[in-house]
Amino acid sequence: TFARMFPIRFALVEDDPELRELLYGYLCQQPEFEGVLVANSVEDFWRELPDVRQPPEIILLDIHLTGMS
């Protein structure tokens, strides 16, 4: 049997500041999730990733971002 360890570490990449704050705040309140990185662009995500103590297991990415996305 596969037993999943919680919380699941996630990163959020969203350019809308209100939506980013709302999603990150909501998900961080859930016991199953731990927010480890929040960024407003893919470029910021890559720049900040090396500084994260534990890397995210999932990335929630806005599909309408400008730049690298």
Tab-separated table of C-alpha atoms in Angstrom, residues 6-54:
chain	number	residue	atom	x	y	z
A	6	PHE	CA	1.504	15.203	3.947
A	7	PRO	CA	1.756	18.046	3.435
A	8	ILE	CA	2.319	18.249	-0.298
A	9	ARG	CA	4.764	21.050	-1.092
A	10	PHE	CA	3.555	23.376	-3.849
A	11	ALA	CA	4.650	26.431	-5.807
A	12	LEU	CA	2.226	28.941	-7.251
A	13	VAL	CA	3.004	31.067	-10.316
A	14	GLU	CA	0.323	33.694	-10.959
A	15	ASP	CA	0.665	37.237	-12.303
A	16	ASP	CA	-2.600	38.616	-10.896
A	17	PRO	CA	-1.687	39.791	-7.364
A	18	GLU	CA	-5.206	39.453	-5.938
A	19	LEU	CA	-5.721	35.965	-7.312
A	20	ARG	CA	-2.190	34.940	-6.292
A	21	GLU	CA	-2.778	36.084	-2.700
A	22	LEU	CA	-6.217	34.451	-2.539
A	23	LEU	CA	-5.069	31.062	-3.906
A	24	TYR	CA	-1.859	30.943	-1.901
A	25	GLY	CA	-3.626	31.960	1.311
A	26	TYR	CA	-6.414	29.428	0.831
A	27	LEU	CA	-4.124	26.520	-0.042
A	28	CYS	CA	-1.742	27.265	2.837
A	29	GLN	CA	-4.677	26.967	5.253
A	30	GLN	CA	-5.311	23.391	4.105
A	31	PRO	CA	-3.453	20.757	6.150
A	32	GLU	CA	-2.652	18.762	2.995
A	33	PHE	CA	-0.595	21.569	1.422
A	34	GLU	CA	2.519	23.568	2.220
A	35	GLY	CA	3.355	26.578	0.079
A	36	VAL	CA	7.090	26.716	-0.541
A	37	LEU	CA	7.284	29.299	-3.331
A	38	VAL	CA	5.031	31.970	-4.788
A	39	ALA	CA	6.037	33.929	-7.882
A	40	ASN	CA	4.439	36.327	-10.342
A	41	SER	CA	6.216	34.939	-13.435
A	42	VAL	CA	8.011	31.845	-14.673
A	43	GLU	CA	11.231	33.842	-14.728
A	44	ASP	CA	10.778	34.745	-11.029
A	45	PHE	CA	9.980	31.112	-10.252
A	46	TRP	CA	13.282	29.922	-11.795
A	47	ARG	CA	15.189	32.733	-10.091
A	48	GLU	CA	13.747	31.928	-6.637
A	49	LEU	CA	13.757	28.117	-6.891
A	50	PRO	CA	17.426	27.627	-5.858
A	51	ASP	CA	16.694	29.430	-2.551
A	52	VAL	CA	13.839	27.099	-1.566
A	53	ARG	CA	14.776	24.772	1.290
A	54	GLN	CA	12.678	21.890	-0.061
